[in-house]
Every structure is written in C-alpha cells, then in structure tokens.
Coordinates of C-alpha atoms in Angstrom, one line a residue:
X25 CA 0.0 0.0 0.0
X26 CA 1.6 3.4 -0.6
X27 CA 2.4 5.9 2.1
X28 CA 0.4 9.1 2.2
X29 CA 1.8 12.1 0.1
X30 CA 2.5 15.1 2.5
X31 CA 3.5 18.4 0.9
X32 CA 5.2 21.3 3.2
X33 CA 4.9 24.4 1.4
X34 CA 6.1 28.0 2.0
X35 CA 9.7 26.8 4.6
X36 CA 11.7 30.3 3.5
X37 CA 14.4 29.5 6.2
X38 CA 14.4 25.5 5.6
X39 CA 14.5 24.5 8.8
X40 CA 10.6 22.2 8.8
X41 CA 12.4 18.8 7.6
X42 CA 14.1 17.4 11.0
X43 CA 10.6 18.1 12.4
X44 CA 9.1 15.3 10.5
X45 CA 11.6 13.4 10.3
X46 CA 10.5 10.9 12.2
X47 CA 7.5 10.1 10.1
X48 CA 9.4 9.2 6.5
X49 CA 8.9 5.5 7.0
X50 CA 5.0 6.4 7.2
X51 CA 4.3 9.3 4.9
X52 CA 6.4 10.4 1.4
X53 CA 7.3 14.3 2.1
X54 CA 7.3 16.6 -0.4
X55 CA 9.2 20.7 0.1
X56 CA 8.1 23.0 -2.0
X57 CA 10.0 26.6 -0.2
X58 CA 9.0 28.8 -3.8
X59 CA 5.4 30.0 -3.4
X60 CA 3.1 30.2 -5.9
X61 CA 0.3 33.2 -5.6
X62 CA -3.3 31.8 -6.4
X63 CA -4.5 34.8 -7.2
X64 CA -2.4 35.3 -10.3
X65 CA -3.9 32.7 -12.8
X66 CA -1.0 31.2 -14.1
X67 CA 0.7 30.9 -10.7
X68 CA -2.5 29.2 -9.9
X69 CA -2.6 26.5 -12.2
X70 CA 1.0 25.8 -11.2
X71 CA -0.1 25.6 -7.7
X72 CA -2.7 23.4 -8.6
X73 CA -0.5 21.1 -10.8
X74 CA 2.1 20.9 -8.1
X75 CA -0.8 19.6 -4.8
X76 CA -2.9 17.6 -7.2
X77 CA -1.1 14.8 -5.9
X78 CA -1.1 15.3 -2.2
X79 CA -3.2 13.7 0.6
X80 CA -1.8 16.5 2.9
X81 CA -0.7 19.8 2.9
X82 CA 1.1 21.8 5.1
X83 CA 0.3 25.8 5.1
X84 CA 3.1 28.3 6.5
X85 CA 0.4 30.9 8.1
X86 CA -1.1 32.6 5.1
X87 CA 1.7 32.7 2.7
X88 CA -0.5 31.0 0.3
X89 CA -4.0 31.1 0.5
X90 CA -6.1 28.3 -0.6
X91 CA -9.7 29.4 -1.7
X92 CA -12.3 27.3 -2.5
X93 CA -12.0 27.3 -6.1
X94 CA -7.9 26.1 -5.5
X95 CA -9.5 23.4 -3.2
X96 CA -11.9 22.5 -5.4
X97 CA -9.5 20.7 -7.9
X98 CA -7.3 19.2 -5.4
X99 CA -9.3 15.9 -5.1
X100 CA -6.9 13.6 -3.4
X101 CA -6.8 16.6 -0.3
X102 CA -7.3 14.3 3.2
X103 CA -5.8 16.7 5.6
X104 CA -5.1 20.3 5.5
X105 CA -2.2 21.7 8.3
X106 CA -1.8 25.2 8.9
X107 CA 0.2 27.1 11.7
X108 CA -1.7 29.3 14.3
X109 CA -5.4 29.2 15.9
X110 CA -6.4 30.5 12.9
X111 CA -5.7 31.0 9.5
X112 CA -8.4 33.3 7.3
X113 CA -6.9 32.8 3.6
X114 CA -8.1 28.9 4.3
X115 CA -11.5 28.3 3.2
X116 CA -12.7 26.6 6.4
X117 CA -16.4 26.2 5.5
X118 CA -15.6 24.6 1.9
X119 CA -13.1 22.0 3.9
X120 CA -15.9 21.0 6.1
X121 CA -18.1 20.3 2.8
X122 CA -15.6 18.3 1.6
X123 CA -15.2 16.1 5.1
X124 CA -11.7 17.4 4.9
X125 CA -10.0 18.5 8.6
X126 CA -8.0 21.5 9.4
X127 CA -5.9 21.9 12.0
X128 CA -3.7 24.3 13.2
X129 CA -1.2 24.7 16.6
X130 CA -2.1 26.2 19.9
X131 CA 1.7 27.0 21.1
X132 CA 2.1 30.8 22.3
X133 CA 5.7 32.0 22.8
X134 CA 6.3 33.2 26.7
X135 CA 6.4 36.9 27.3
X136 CA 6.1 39.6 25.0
X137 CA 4.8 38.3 21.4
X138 CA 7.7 38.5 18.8
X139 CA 5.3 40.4 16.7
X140 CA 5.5 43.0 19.6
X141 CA 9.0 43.3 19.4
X142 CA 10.0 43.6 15.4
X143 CA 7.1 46.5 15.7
X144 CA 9.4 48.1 18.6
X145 CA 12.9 47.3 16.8
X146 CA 11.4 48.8 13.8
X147 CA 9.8 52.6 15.5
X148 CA 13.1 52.2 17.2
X149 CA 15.5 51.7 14.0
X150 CA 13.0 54.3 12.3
X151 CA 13.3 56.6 14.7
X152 CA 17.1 56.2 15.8
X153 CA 18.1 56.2 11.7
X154 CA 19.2 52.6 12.5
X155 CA 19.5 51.1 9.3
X156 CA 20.9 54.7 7.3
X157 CA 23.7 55.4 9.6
X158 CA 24.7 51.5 9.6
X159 CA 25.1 52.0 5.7
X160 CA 26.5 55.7 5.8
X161 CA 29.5 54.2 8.3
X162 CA 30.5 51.2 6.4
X163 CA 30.6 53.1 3.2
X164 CA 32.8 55.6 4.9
X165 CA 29.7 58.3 3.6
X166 CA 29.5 60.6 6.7
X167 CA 29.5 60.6 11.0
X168 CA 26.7 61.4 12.3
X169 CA 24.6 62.7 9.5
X170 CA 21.3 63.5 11.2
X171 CA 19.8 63.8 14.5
X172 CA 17.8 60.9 15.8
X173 CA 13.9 61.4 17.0
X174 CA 13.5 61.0 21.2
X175 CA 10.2 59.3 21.8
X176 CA 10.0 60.8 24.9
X177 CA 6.5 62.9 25.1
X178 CA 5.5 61.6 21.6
X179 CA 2.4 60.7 20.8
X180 CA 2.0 57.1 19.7
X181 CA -1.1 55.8 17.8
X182 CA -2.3 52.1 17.7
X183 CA -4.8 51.2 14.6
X184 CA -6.5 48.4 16.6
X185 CA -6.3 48.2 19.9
X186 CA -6.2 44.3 20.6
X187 CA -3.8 42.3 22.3
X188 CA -1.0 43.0 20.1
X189 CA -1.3 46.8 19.9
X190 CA -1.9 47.2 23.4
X191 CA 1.2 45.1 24.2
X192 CA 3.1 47.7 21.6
X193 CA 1.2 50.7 23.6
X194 CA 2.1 49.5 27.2
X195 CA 5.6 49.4 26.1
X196 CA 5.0 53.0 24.9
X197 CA 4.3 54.3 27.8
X198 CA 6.5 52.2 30.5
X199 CA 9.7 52.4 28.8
X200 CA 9.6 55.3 26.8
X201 CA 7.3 57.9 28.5
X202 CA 4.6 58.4 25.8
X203 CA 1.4 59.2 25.6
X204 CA -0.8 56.6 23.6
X205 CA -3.7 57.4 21.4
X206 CA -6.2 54.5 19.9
X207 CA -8.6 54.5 16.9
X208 CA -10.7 51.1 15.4
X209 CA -14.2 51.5 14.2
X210 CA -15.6 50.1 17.2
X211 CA -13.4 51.3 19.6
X212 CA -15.3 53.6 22.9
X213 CA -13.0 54.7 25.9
X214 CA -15.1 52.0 28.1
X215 CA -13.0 49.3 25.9
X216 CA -9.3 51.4 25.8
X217 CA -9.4 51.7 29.8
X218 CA -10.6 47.5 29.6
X219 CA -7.7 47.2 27.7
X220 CA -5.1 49.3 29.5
X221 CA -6.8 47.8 33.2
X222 CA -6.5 44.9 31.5
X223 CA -2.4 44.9 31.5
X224 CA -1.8 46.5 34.6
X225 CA -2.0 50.6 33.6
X226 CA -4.6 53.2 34.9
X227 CA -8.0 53.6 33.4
X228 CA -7.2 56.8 30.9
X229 CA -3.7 55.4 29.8
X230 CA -5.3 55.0 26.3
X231 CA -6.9 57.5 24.7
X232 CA -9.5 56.3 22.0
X233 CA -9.9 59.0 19.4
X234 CA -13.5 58.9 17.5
X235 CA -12.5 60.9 14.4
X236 CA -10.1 58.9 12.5
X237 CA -8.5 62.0 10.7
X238 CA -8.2 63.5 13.7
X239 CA -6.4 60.6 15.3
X240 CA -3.9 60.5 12.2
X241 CA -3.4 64.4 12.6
X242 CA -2.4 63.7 16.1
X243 CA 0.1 60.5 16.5
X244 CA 3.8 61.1 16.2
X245 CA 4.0 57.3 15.7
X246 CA 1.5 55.3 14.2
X247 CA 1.4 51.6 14.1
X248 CA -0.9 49.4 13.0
X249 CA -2.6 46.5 14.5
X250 CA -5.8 45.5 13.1
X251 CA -7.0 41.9 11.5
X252 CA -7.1 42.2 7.9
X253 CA -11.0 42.0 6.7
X254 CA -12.9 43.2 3.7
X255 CA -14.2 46.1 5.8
X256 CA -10.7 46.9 7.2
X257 CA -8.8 46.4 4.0
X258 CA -7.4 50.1 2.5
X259 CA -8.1 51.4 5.7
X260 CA -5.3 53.8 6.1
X261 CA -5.4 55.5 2.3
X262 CA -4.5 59.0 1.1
X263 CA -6.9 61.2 3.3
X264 CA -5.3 59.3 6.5
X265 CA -1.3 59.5 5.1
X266 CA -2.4 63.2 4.3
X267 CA -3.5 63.7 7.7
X268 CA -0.3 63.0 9.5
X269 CA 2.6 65.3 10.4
X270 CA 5.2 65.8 8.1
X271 CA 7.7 64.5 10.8
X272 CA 5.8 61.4 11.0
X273 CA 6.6 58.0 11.5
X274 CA 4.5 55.1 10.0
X275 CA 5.1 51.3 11.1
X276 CA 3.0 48.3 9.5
X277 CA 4.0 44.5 11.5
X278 CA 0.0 43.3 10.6
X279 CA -0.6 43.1 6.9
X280 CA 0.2 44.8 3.8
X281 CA -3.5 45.5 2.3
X282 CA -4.6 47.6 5.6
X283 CA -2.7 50.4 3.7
X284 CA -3.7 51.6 0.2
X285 CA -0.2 50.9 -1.3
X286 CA -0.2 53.9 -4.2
X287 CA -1.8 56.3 -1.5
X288 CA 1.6 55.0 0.8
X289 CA 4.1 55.2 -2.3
X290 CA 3.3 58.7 -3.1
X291 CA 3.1 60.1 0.1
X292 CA 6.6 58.5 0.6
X293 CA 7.9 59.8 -2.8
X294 CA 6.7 63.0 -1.7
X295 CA 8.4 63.4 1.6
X296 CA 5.0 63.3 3.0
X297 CA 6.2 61.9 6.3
X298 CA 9.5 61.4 7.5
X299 CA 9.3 57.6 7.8
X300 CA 8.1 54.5 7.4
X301 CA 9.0 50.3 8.7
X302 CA 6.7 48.3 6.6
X303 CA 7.7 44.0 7.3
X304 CA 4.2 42.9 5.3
X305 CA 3.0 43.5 1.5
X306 CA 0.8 42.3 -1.3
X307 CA 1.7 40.3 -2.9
X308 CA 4.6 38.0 -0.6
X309 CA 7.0 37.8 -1.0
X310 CA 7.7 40.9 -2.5
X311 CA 9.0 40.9 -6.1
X312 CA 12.6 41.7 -7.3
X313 CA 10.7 44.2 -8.8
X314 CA 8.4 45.7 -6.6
X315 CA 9.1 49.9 -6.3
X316 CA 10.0 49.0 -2.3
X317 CA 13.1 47.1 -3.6
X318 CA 14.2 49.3 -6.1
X319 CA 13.0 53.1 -5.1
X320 CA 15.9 55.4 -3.5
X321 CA 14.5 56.3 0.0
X322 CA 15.6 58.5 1.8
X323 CA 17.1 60.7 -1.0
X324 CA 16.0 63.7 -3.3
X325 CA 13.1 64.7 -0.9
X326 CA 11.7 61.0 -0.5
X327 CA 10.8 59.9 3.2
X328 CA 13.3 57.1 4.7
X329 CA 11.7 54.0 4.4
X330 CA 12.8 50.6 6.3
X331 CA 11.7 47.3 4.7
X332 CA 11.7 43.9 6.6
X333 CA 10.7 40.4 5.4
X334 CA 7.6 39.9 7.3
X335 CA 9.2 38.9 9.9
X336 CA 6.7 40.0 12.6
X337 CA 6.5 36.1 13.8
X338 CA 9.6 34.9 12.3
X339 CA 11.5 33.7 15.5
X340 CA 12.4 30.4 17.4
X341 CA 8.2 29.9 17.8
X342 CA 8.3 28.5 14.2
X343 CA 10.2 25.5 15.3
X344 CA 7.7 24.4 18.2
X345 CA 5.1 25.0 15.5
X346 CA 6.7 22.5 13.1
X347 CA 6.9 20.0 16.0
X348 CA 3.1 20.2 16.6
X349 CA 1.9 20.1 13.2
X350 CA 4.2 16.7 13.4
X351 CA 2.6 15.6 16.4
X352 CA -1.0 16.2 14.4
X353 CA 0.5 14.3 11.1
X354 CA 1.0 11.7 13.0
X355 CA -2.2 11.6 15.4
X356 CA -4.3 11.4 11.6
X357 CA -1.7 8.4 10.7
X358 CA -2.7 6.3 13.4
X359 CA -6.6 7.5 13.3
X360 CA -6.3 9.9 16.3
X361 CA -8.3 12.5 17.3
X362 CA -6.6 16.1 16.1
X363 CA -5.5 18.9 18.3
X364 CA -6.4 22.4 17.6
X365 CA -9.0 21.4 14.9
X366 CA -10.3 24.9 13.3

C-alpha cells in the first residue's frame, strides 16, 4: 500500500524537515519553499498542478492562500495543516463540505509576542536612523549625519487596539514615557481603559480618538494593528497618510493591504512623512521588482523607508510550530483524534 503524500509548502528558512523526520517511514514528504500566488492565474494553475497529488498539505500561516475554487481541484486533499489558531486565507467552511479537517497549533511563545517586538525594533530603527547610519559608516559616507527622534513625550497611535497593539502601547508608555492614542471603528473609551486595566495601567492610559482623521493628525508614531477584513482592507489610504505630520513615523507589522499601497508610495515619494517600517506587503514575497526594492529612499526629498521580510512572527516559535503540526501528522496516521481542529 503506498504511504500518504505530505506536501510542506512556504519553509523560507528551511528548517521544517528534521521536524518530520521521524514520520518518512510512514508518509512520502514533499518541500516546496518557492510559493506560488493563487491569485495570479497562471501561478494558480502551477499551484494546482504541483498539490494535485497530495493527501496533505502543510500551510506556513497565510503565505499561500487556498480558496475554495484552489480546493476545489485538489481531489486527493485528506488533511489540510496550517500554523496558528487561525488561518483566514483557508476556506474553512468549503473544507468541512468536503469532510476534509484543518488543524492548526495552539503554542504561544512566553512573554512579549515577537510580533511585539519587530514592531518596537522597527519605530526604534525608524526613529534612531538605524539602518541609514549603519550603511553611511560602512561606506565611509559621513559621522553622524542626522539627529535621531526622542520618543519621549511623543504621541503614539495604535490602529487596533487588541492584544498585540496594546502590548506595543504599554511598552510605549513604560519604557519610553509616551502618551498613547487609539482608533478602530468600534473602539469607545469603556474598551481602551478595559484594555489598558486589562495589562496593569490606569484607566485613561489609552486615549480612544472617534475621528479617524483626527487621530492620524495627532500621532507622532503610528502603528498598525488591526486583523485584515474586507471592511478593514485600505483602511489607512490618502486622506489618513495626508492627515499626518510631516515628521511622522508610519510602522506596518500586521498586513500589507490595511494600507492603500499607491496612497503610501506617493506620500513617501513626496516626503510626505518622515518615515516609514513596513515588514508585510501584497503580494509576498515581494517581487525583485516591486518599487519597495528598487525606489531610493531617503534621498532627493523621498521619506526614509525601512523594509523587513515579514518577519513580525519569524523567530524560534516557528520550530515548536513545526513539532506540533508533526505531532498532528501523526495523530491522523494512526486514526487519532486532532488537536487544535479549526
């Protein structure tokens, strides 16, 4: 009888294969690291072409999305894997239809979330000119070319004020003295002082801001937060980017499509703002291409711009993830009950 076909997609660092090691006398393991973007048609049929086989696939969060029309014409599908509690480019519903289960991993990294920190090494490197002045020294270009920003008594703004941004906006104000602003559009006061009560501060800590302008005028530092959605998709476009101060620092660690990407690249061609860390995009990864690869930021009048490969939740957590998919692989070999079924 032949062994189950088990495809890990999307491994940029290689690192899944000792993971399942173990399981090559049971299952035949496929590694496909290149993704293929199902929204572009021909990328889609290669996609297609390349999981037809496979009783199980393995999905790296949502680096490639699997709707229900690329589920559709993958007929020998038995199991789809994903990492996380939940994963919303995976047509759940159509899965269940099909009788086929997805699971995902529970694991939560102690302490601060890693997405938590890159947002903080990034307003930090943003601020500080991190990455500029590492590249002025070691091409001998100038000493101390510019003055850095002190957070100190800046505003910062969190676009979503959830457990992630108001992990980012406690940090704000206990180790760096600033006042925080919030704006979502169902955010009242009753929920920032839940939140900020929530983690230890005093009610008032977070200010929610009703007008969304108004909260855009206001922030020194804004960083997003929010899940993506249909209804939160281009939420920060040109009116919002207009709004801000010109000595304004922008940081997206959540996903590419909240911003309206034009609206973004000609504010920052402008000089619009002084700054911004972006570590997600649309499409991922980004092409050789894409204007954030090639543009020259930071010179004739364009803002300074700091690019990172979404690495928001790319830390040591990935391996313990890679161990529990593993454990689940092997739970559906033996006819096991699944953990962290979605």
């Amino acid at each position: 009888m032949s062994k189950p076909r088990f495809a890990i997609l999307d491994d940029y660092q290689g690192i899944a294969a000792p993971h399942f090691a173990h399981l090559e006398d049971r299952v035949e393991i496929a590694h496909f690291p290149e993704t293929l973007d199902p929204r572009d048609d021909a990328q889609r049929d290669a996609l297609i072409e390349r999981l037809r086989p496979f009783d199980v696939i393995l999905a790296m969060r949502e680096r490639t999305p699997f709707t229900r029309e690329t589920l559709a014409q993958l007929p020998n599908l038995k199991l789809l894997l994903t990492t996380g509690t939940r994963n919303l480019s995976l047509d759940i519903a159509y899965c269940a239809e099909r009788g086929v289960p997805v699971a995902g991993t529970a694991r939560r990294p102690v302490g601060t979330p890693s997405t938590v920190q890159h947002t903080w090494a990034l307003i930090l490197a943003l601020a500080r000119h991190v990455p500029r002045d590492d590249a002025a020294l070691k091409a001998g270009a100038y000493w101390q070319g510019s003055l850095g920003v002190s957070l100190a008594g800046k505003t910062l703004g969190i676009v979503g004020l959830g457990k992630l941004g108001s992990s980012v906006a406690k940090i704000a104000i206990e180790a760096f003295s600033m006042k925080v602003i919030a704006w979502s559009a169902n955010l009242t006061q009753e929920k920032a002082d839940q939140a900020a009560e929530g983690l230890g501060l005093a009610k008032g800590s977070f200010v929610a801001v009703s007008e969304k302008l108004d909260f855009f005028a206001r922030a020194d530092v804004v960083s997003l937060h929010n899940v993506l959605s249909e209804r939160s998709r281009g939420v920060v476009g040109k009116e919002e980017l207009s709004a801000m101060k010109k000595t304004g620092l922008l940081v997206n660690t959540s996903r590419g499509p909240l911003i309206n990407e034009e609206a973004l690249l000609e504010v920052l061609n402008a000089g619009g703002i002084q700054g911004a860390a972006i570590d997600v995009f649309d499409p991922e990864p980004l092409p050789l291409d894409s204007r954030w690869r090639t543009t020259a930021w930071g010179r004739n009048g364009r803002s300074e711009v700091i690019l990172s490969p979404h690495m928001g939740y790319g830390d040591e957590q990935i391996h313990g993830w890679y161990d529990e998919v593993a454990e689940n692989l092997e739970r559906w070999l033996k006819g096991e009950e699944l953990k962290t079924l979605l």
